[in-house]
């Protein structure tokens, strides 16, 4: 059997781990880094990172980096904390506080307080997100209303069949007299139709009405 030595120059502080964290049946120690990574679904780099942050301590058995049962339990707790979104610095603070626990029940209370703090933080974030969503919805609803109004305006007024035919001829440059001949109307009737078109398009005169009609796509230019 190869002798086991610590890889870290500063071994982790020993502390009582809360038993609230349920761990699957761990592999038999010593656990190689590859097996440790696979068991917890993390990468080798992640384990090295936790070692750099003082959360884990690997040991050396010959050329292998290995972990004992205490490190497996620590990693289980780290995983739980990370899954609920706790930062590494908060986990470091948690481990520091756990080092003062004198019993498992006290360790459980420390972990519960940390988790409650995280829940309060998430609830606050959720409230902020909800408020921001309401603001976004209000803005988008307002834009949709404006877009709907714009589309309604852009569709232009509803014209009668005679008005539509008259407007098309106006766009083509027909004079009122020529329009009257083409549509078999009296000149006075054409003047009335044109006045109605100008009014519906909110134009000042027949030339402006023609320009608006083209812009709105009411006629082919």
PDB file of C-alpha atoms in Angstrom:
ATOM      1  CA  UNK A   1       0.000   0.000   0.000  1.00  0.00           C
ATOM      2  CA  UNK A   2       1.366   3.404  -0.989  1.00  0.00           C
ATOM      3  CA  UNK A   3       1.690   5.951   1.857  1.00  0.00           C
ATOM      4  CA  UNK A   4      -0.918   8.750   1.744  1.00  0.00           C
ATOM      5  CA  UNK A   5       0.261  12.333   2.144  1.00  0.00           C
ATOM      6  CA  UNK A   6      -1.540  15.676   1.924  1.00  0.00           C
ATOM      7  CA  UNK A   7      -1.232  17.576  -1.345  1.00  0.00           C
ATOM      8  CA  UNK A   8      -2.220  20.915   0.193  1.00  0.00           C
ATOM      9  CA  UNK A   9       0.247  22.799   2.341  1.00  0.00           C
ATOM     10  CA  UNK A  10      -2.733  24.128   4.342  1.00  0.00           C
ATOM     11  CA  UNK A  11      -5.103  21.273   5.203  1.00  0.00           C
ATOM     12  CA  UNK A  12      -8.776  22.125   5.713  1.00  0.00           C
ATOM     13  CA  UNK A  13     -10.038  22.945   9.167  1.00  0.00           C
ATOM     14  CA  UNK A  14     -11.766  19.945  10.677  1.00  0.00           C
ATOM     15  CA  UNK A  15     -15.428  20.517  11.506  1.00  0.00           C
ATOM     16  CA  UNK A  16     -18.639  18.656  12.152  1.00  0.00           C
ATOM     17  CA  UNK A  17     -20.663  18.288   8.981  1.00  0.00           C
ATOM     18  CA  UNK A  18     -24.444  18.704   9.099  1.00  0.00           C
ATOM     19  CA  UNK A  19     -26.322  15.489   8.467  1.00  0.00           C
ATOM     20  CA  UNK A  20     -29.069  17.306   6.536  1.00  0.00           C
ATOM     21  CA  UNK A  21     -27.180  16.629   3.321  1.00  0.00           C
ATOM     22  CA  UNK A  22     -28.087  13.197   2.038  1.00  0.00           C
ATOM     23  CA  UNK A  23     -25.326  11.564   0.026  1.00  0.00           C
ATOM     24  CA  UNK A  24     -25.538   8.527  -2.178  1.00  0.00           C
ATOM     25  CA  UNK A  25     -23.488   5.607  -0.987  1.00  0.00           C
ATOM     26  CA  UNK A  26     -19.980   6.959  -1.573  1.00  0.00           C
ATOM     27  CA  UNK A  27     -17.253   4.925  -3.218  1.00  0.00           C
ATOM     28  CA  UNK A  28     -14.754   3.253  -0.943  1.00  0.00           C
ATOM     29  CA  UNK A  29     -11.876   5.477   0.039  1.00  0.00           C
ATOM     30  CA  UNK A  30      -9.331   6.454  -0.968  1.00  0.00           C
ATOM     31  CA  UNK A  31     -11.163   7.891  -3.977  1.00  0.00           C
ATOM     32  CA  UNK A  32      -9.120   8.901  -7.017  1.00  0.00           C
ATOM     33  CA  UNK A  33      -9.808  12.314  -8.534  1.00  0.00           C
ATOM     34  CA  UNK A  34     -11.357  10.783 -11.666  1.00  0.00           C
ATOM     35  CA  UNK A  35     -13.765   8.729  -9.566  1.00  0.00           C
ATOM     36  CA  UNK A  36     -14.534  11.738  -7.357  1.00  0.00           C
ATOM     37  CA  UNK A  37     -15.303  13.894 -10.393  1.00  0.00           C
ATOM     38  CA  UNK A  38     -17.558  11.243 -11.910  1.00  0.00           C
ATOM     39  CA  UNK A  39     -19.386  10.611  -8.628  1.00  0.00           C
ATOM     40  CA  UNK A  40     -20.326  14.289  -8.222  1.00  0.00           C
ATOM     41  CA  UNK A  41     -20.685  15.106 -11.915  1.00  0.00           C
ATOM     42  CA  UNK A  42     -17.959  17.748 -11.985  1.00  0.00           C
ATOM     43  CA  UNK A  43     -14.682  18.191 -13.817  1.00  0.00           C
ATOM     44  CA  UNK A  44     -11.166  17.661 -12.519  1.00  0.00           C
ATOM     45  CA  UNK A  45     -10.668  21.411 -12.868  1.00  0.00           C
ATOM     46  CA  UNK A  46     -13.619  22.064 -10.567  1.00  0.00           C
ATOM     47  CA  UNK A  47     -12.096  19.879  -7.864  1.00  0.00           C
ATOM     48  CA  UNK A  48      -8.752  21.652  -8.258  1.00  0.00           C
ATOM     49  CA  UNK A  49     -10.581  24.985  -7.984  1.00  0.00           C
ATOM     50  CA  UNK A  50     -12.240  23.965  -4.711  1.00  0.00           C
ATOM     51  CA  UNK A  51      -8.846  22.892  -3.419  1.00  0.00           C
ATOM     52  CA  UNK A  52      -7.405  26.295  -4.344  1.00  0.00           C
ATOM     53  CA  UNK A  53     -10.236  27.951  -2.408  1.00  0.00           C
ATOM     54  CA  UNK A  54      -9.532  25.830   0.664  1.00  0.00           C
ATOM     55  CA  UNK A  55     -12.788  23.899   0.479  1.00  0.00           C
ATOM     56  CA  UNK A  56     -11.221  20.516  -0.268  1.00  0.00           C
ATOM     57  CA  UNK A  57      -7.889  18.857   0.369  1.00  0.00           C
ATOM     58  CA  UNK A  58      -6.576  16.146  -1.912  1.00  0.00           C
ATOM     59  CA  UNK A  59      -3.989  13.710  -0.690  1.00  0.00           C
ATOM     60  CA  UNK A  60      -1.294  11.938  -2.581  1.00  0.00           C
ATOM     61  CA  UNK A  61      -1.040   8.177  -2.782  1.00  0.00           C
ATOM     62  CA  UNK A  62       1.965   7.508  -4.950  1.00  0.00           C
ATOM     63  CA  UNK A  63       1.263   9.396  -8.178  1.00  0.00           C
ATOM     64  CA  UNK A  64      -2.495   9.547  -7.561  1.00  0.00           C
ATOM     65  CA  UNK A  65      -4.518  12.377  -6.064  1.00  0.00           C
ATOM     66  CA  UNK A  66      -7.077  10.843  -3.729  1.00  0.00           C
ATOM     67  CA  UNK A  67      -9.821  11.949  -1.347  1.00  0.00           C
ATOM     68  CA  UNK A  68     -11.020  10.466   1.925  1.00  0.00           C
ATOM     69  CA  UNK A  69     -14.500  10.141   3.410  1.00  0.00           C
ATOM     70  CA  UNK A  70     -14.346  13.607   5.018  1.00  0.00           C
ATOM     71  CA  UNK A  71     -13.600  15.216   1.648  1.00  0.00           C
ATOM     72  CA  UNK A  72     -16.428  13.263   0.039  1.00  0.00           C
ATOM     73  CA  UNK A  73     -18.797  14.620   2.697  1.00  0.00           C
ATOM     74  CA  UNK A  74     -17.437  18.137   2.162  1.00  0.00           C
ATOM     75  CA  UNK A  75     -17.936  17.835  -1.582  1.00  0.00           C
ATOM     76  CA  UNK A  76     -21.521  16.680  -1.050  1.00  0.00           C
ATOM     77  CA  UNK A  77     -22.172  19.828   0.982  1.00  0.00           C
ATOM     78  CA  UNK A  78     -20.431  22.018  -1.615  1.00  0.00           C
ATOM     79  CA  UNK A  79     -22.593  20.498  -4.336  1.00  0.00           C
ATOM     80  CA  UNK A  80     -25.797  21.224  -2.411  1.00  0.00           C
ATOM     81  CA  UNK A  81     -24.751  24.820  -1.846  1.00  0.00           C
ATOM     82  CA  UNK A  82     -23.757  25.333  -5.468  1.00  0.00           C
ATOM     83  CA  UNK A  83     -27.017  23.814  -6.718  1.00  0.00           C
ATOM     84  CA  UNK A  84     -28.988  26.483  -4.847  1.00  0.00           C
ATOM     85  CA  UNK A  85     -26.743  29.185  -6.279  1.00  0.00           C
ATOM     86  CA  UNK A  86     -24.530  29.995  -3.315  1.00  0.00           C
ATOM     87  CA  UNK A  87     -21.268  31.655  -4.273  1.00  0.00           C
ATOM     88  CA  UNK A  88     -17.909  30.143  -3.408  1.00  0.00           C
ATOM     89  CA  UNK A  89     -17.237  32.996  -0.978  1.00  0.00           C
ATOM     90  CA  UNK A  90     -20.482  32.232   0.870  1.00  0.00           C
ATOM     91  CA  UNK A  91     -19.551  28.554   1.032  1.00  0.00           C
ATOM     92  CA  UNK A  92     -16.168  29.537   2.447  1.00  0.00           C
ATOM     93  CA  UNK A  93     -17.946  31.596   5.119  1.00  0.00           C
ATOM     94  CA  UNK A  94     -20.270  28.670   5.819  1.00  0.00           C
ATOM     95  CA  UNK A  95     -17.347  26.285   6.274  1.00  0.00           C
ATOM     96  CA  UNK A  96     -15.645  28.803   8.558  1.00  0.00           C
ATOM     97  CA  UNK A  97     -18.781  29.019  10.707  1.00  0.00           C
ATOM     98  CA  UNK A  98     -19.217  25.251  10.715  1.00  0.00           C
ATOM     99  CA  UNK A  99     -15.727  24.927  12.174  1.00  0.00           C
ATOM    100  CA  UNK A 100     -17.118  26.486  15.380  1.00  0.00           C
ATOM    101  CA  UNK A 101     -19.956  23.961  15.737  1.00  0.00           C
ATOM    102  CA  UNK A 102     -19.668  21.658  18.726  1.00  0.00           C
ATOM    103  CA  UNK A 103     -22.411  19.227  17.719  1.00  0.00           C
ATOM    104  CA  UNK A 104     -24.156  17.900  14.648  1.00  0.00           C
ATOM    105  CA  UNK A 105     -27.386  19.640  15.659  1.00  0.00           C
ATOM    106  CA  UNK A 106     -25.532  22.952  15.838  1.00  0.00           C
ATOM    107  CA  UNK A 107     -23.998  22.264  12.415  1.00  0.00           C
ATOM    108  CA  UNK A 108     -27.494  21.589  11.080  1.00  0.00           C
ATOM    109  CA  UNK A 109     -28.720  24.931  12.454  1.00  0.00           C
ATOM    110  CA  UNK A 110     -25.798  26.746  10.831  1.00  0.00           C
ATOM    111  CA  UNK A 111     -26.569  25.160   7.466  1.00  0.00           C
ATOM    112  CA  UNK A 112     -30.292  25.883   7.833  1.00  0.00           C
ATOM    113  CA  UNK A 113     -29.554  29.551   8.502  1.00  0.00           C
ATOM    114  CA  UNK A 114     -27.328  29.735   5.423  1.00  0.00           C
ATOM    115  CA  UNK A 115     -30.013  28.104   3.276  1.00  0.00           C
ATOM    116  CA  UNK A 116     -32.708  30.406   4.685  1.00  0.00           C
ATOM    117  CA  UNK A 117     -30.511  33.373   3.818  1.00  0.00           C
ATOM    118  CA  UNK A 118     -30.183  32.099   0.272  1.00  0.00           C
ATOM    119  CA  UNK A 119     -33.948  31.593   0.063  1.00  0.00           C
ATOM    120  CA  UNK A 120     -34.544  35.189   1.177  1.00  0.00           C
ATOM    121  CA  UNK A 121     -32.081  36.366  -1.457  1.00  0.00           C
ATOM    122  CA  UNK A 122     -33.819  34.348  -4.178  1.00  0.00           C
ATOM    123  CA  UNK A 123     -37.237  35.619  -3.055  1.00  0.00           C
ATOM    124  CA  UNK A 124     -35.956  39.190  -3.273  1.00  0.00           C
ATOM    125  CA  UNK A 125     -34.508  38.526  -6.724  1.00  0.00           C
ATOM    126  CA  UNK A 126     -37.774  36.919  -7.797  1.00  0.00           C
ATOM    127  CA  UNK A 127     -39.690  39.989  -6.640  1.00  0.00           C
ATOM    128  CA  UNK A 128     -37.336  42.213  -8.627  1.00  0.00           C
ATOM    129  CA  UNK A 129     -37.666  40.022 -11.727  1.00  0.00           C
ATOM    130  CA  UNK A 130     -41.462  40.023 -11.376  1.00  0.00           C
ATOM    131  CA  UNK A 131     -41.524  43.826 -11.147  1.00  0.00           C
ATOM    132  CA  UNK A 132     -39.235  44.156 -14.162  1.00  0.00           C
ATOM    133  CA  UNK A 133     -41.433  41.749 -16.135  1.00  0.00           C
ATOM    134  CA  UNK A 134     -44.471  43.872 -15.305  1.00  0.00           C
ATOM    135  CA  UNK A 135     -42.644  46.975 -16.513  1.00  0.00           C
ATOM    136  CA  UNK A 136     -41.597  45.222 -19.721  1.00  0.00           C
ATOM    137  CA  UNK A 137     -45.125  43.959 -20.324  1.00  0.00           C
ATOM    138  CA  UNK A 138     -46.514  47.451 -19.782  1.00  0.00           C
ATOM    139  CA  UNK A 139     -44.012  48.904 -22.249  1.00  0.00           C
ATOM    140  CA  UNK A 140     -44.646  46.195 -24.826  1.00  0.00           C
ATOM    141  CA  UNK A 141     -48.424  46.469 -24.429  1.00  0.00           C
ATOM    142  CA  UNK A 142     -48.138  50.231 -24.940  1.00  0.00           C
ATOM    143  CA  UNK A 143     -46.048  49.700 -28.062  1.00  0.00           C
ATOM    144  CA  UNK A 144     -48.543  47.150 -29.368  1.00  0.00           C
ATOM    145  CA  UNK A 145     -51.390  49.634 -28.848  1.00  0.00           C
ATOM    146  CA  UNK A 146     -49.418  52.340 -30.630  1.00  0.00           C
ATOM    147  CA  UNK A 147     -48.509  49.908 -33.404  1.00  0.00           C
ATOM    148  CA  UNK A 148     -52.158  48.950 -33.722  1.00  0.00           C
ATOM    149  CA  UNK A 149     -53.166  52.589 -33.937  1.00  0.00           C
ATOM    150  CA  UNK A 150     -50.443  53.215 -36.501  1.00  0.00           C
ATOM    151  CA  UNK A 151     -51.546  50.234 -38.559  1.00  0.00           C
ATOM    152  CA  UNK A 152     -55.133  51.452 -38.398  1.00  0.00           C
ATOM    153  CA  UNK A 153     -54.036  54.861 -39.578  1.00  0.00           C
ATOM    154  CA  UNK A 154     -51.854  53.391 -42.285  1.00  0.00           C
ATOM    155  CA  UNK A 155     -54.702  51.292 -43.636  1.00  0.00           C
ATOM    156  CA  UNK A 156     -56.428  54.524 -44.550  1.00  0.00           C
ATOM    157  CA  UNK A 157     -60.143  55.302 -44.714  1.00  0.00           C
ATOM    158  CA  UNK A 158     -62.804  53.094 -46.177  1.00  0.00           C
ATOM    159  CA  UNK A 159     -63.833  54.300 -49.622  1.00  0.00           C
ATOM    160  CA  UNK A 160     -66.931  53.504 -51.601  1.00  0.00           C
ATOM    161  CA  UNK A 161     -66.544  51.787 -54.948  1.00  0.00           C
ATOM    162  CA  UNK A 162     -67.136  55.072 -56.787  1.00  0.00           C
ATOM    163  CA  UNK A 163     -64.649  56.913 -54.567  1.00  0.00           C
ATOM    164  CA  UNK A 164     -62.026  54.206 -55.100  1.00  0.00           C
ATOM    165  CA  UNK A 165     -62.445  54.358 -58.898  1.00  0.00           C
ATOM    166  CA  UNK A 166     -62.380  58.145 -58.832  1.00  0.00           C
ATOM    167  CA  UNK A 167     -59.261  58.186 -56.658  1.00  0.00           C
ATOM    168  CA  UNK A 168     -57.464  55.820 -59.022  1.00  0.00           C
ATOM    169  CA  UNK A 169     -58.223  58.135 -61.930  1.00  0.00           C
ATOM    170  CA  UNK A 170     -57.075  61.142 -59.890  1.00  0.00           C
ATOM    171  CA  UNK A 171     -53.754  59.378 -59.292  1.00  0.00           C
ATOM    172  CA  UNK A 172     -53.466  58.745 -63.020  1.00  0.00           C
ATOM    173  CA  UNK A 173     -53.791  62.488 -63.626  1.00  0.00           C
ATOM    174  CA  UNK A 174     -57.363  62.635 -64.873  1.00  0.00           C
ATOM    175  CA  UNK A 175     -59.102  66.005 -64.625  1.00  0.00           C
ATOM    176  CA  UNK A 176     -62.564  66.193 -63.018  1.00  0.00           C
ATOM    177  CA  UNK A 177     -64.194  66.571 -66.452  1.00  0.00           C
ATOM    178  CA  UNK A 178     -62.396  63.513 -67.823  1.00  0.00           C
ATOM    179  CA  UNK A 179     -63.237  61.533 -64.662  1.00  0.00           C
ATOM    180  CA  UNK A 180     -66.891  62.475 -65.145  1.00  0.00           C
ATOM    181  CA  UNK A 181     -66.827  61.145 -68.698  1.00  0.00           C
ATOM    182  CA  UNK A 182     -65.024  57.947 -67.714  1.00  0.00           C
ATOM    183  CA  UNK A 183     -67.325  57.177 -64.791  1.00  0.00           C
ATOM    184  CA  UNK A 184     -70.401  58.494 -66.597  1.00  0.00           C
ATOM    185  CA  UNK A 185     -71.078  61.021 -63.877  1.00  0.00           C
ATOM    186  CA  UNK A 186     -71.965  64.678 -63.879  1.00  0.00           C
ATOM    187  CA  UNK A 187     -69.129  67.106 -63.185  1.00  0.00           C
ATOM    188  CA  UNK A 188     -70.892  68.231 -60.005  1.00  0.00           C
ATOM    189  CA  UNK A 189     -71.086  64.612 -58.829  1.00  0.00           C
ATOM    190  CA  UNK A 190     -67.352  64.155 -59.427  1.00  0.00           C
ATOM    191  CA  UNK A 191     -66.659  67.302 -57.401  1.00  0.00           C
ATOM    192  CA  UNK A 192     -68.732  65.865 -54.545  1.00  0.00           C
ATOM    193  CA  UNK A 193     -66.903  62.518 -54.724  1.00  0.00           C
ATOM    194  CA  UNK A 194     -63.505  64.219 -54.785  1.00  0.00           C
ATOM    195  CA  UNK A 195     -64.454  66.391 -51.810  1.00  0.00           C
ATOM    196  CA  UNK A 196     -65.442  63.254 -49.901  1.00  0.00           C
ATOM    197  CA  UNK A 197     -62.101  61.614 -50.759  1.00  0.00           C
ATOM    198  CA  UNK A 198     -60.152  64.705 -49.658  1.00  0.00           C
ATOM    199  CA  UNK A 199     -62.082  64.764 -46.384  1.00  0.00           C
ATOM    200  CA  UNK A 200     -61.602  61.060 -45.640  1.00  0.00           C
ATOM    201  CA  UNK A 201     -57.870  61.333 -46.278  1.00  0.00           C
ATOM    202  CA  UNK A 202     -57.698  64.462 -44.112  1.00  0.00           C
ATOM    203  CA  UNK A 203     -56.012  66.286 -46.970  1.00  0.00           C
ATOM    204  CA  UNK A 204     -56.095  69.959 -47.886  1.00  0.00           C
ATOM    205  CA  UNK A 205     -56.799  69.458 -51.592  1.00  0.00           C
ATOM    206  CA  UNK A 206     -57.030  66.803 -54.325  1.00  0.00           C
ATOM    207  CA  UNK A 207     -53.256  66.851 -54.938  1.00  0.00           C
ATOM    208  CA  UNK A 208     -52.479  66.166 -51.280  1.00  0.00           C
ATOM    209  CA  UNK A 209     -55.172  63.493 -51.279  1.00  0.00           C
ATOM    210  CA  UNK A 210     -53.469  61.769 -54.218  1.00  0.00           C
ATOM    211  CA  UNK A 211     -50.089  61.869 -52.445  1.00  0.00           C
ATOM    212  CA  UNK A 212     -51.552  60.392 -49.246  1.00  0.00           C
ATOM    213  CA  UNK A 213     -53.393  57.703 -51.174  1.00  0.00           C
ATOM    214  CA  UNK A 214     -50.145  56.596 -52.821  1.00  0.00           C
ATOM    215  CA  UNK A 215     -48.262  56.593 -49.497  1.00  0.00           C
ATOM    216  CA  UNK A 216     -50.994  54.535 -47.851  1.00  0.00           C
ATOM    217  CA  UNK A 217     -51.059  52.090 -50.728  1.00  0.00           C
ATOM    218  CA  UNK A 218     -54.717  52.727 -51.460  1.00  0.00           C
ATOM    219  CA  UNK A 219     -54.040  52.898 -55.171  1.00  0.00           C
ATOM    220  CA  UNK A 220     -51.421  51.827 -57.665  1.00  0.00           C
ATOM    221  CA  UNK A 221     -49.192  54.685 -58.761  1.00  0.00           C
TER     222      UNK A 221
END
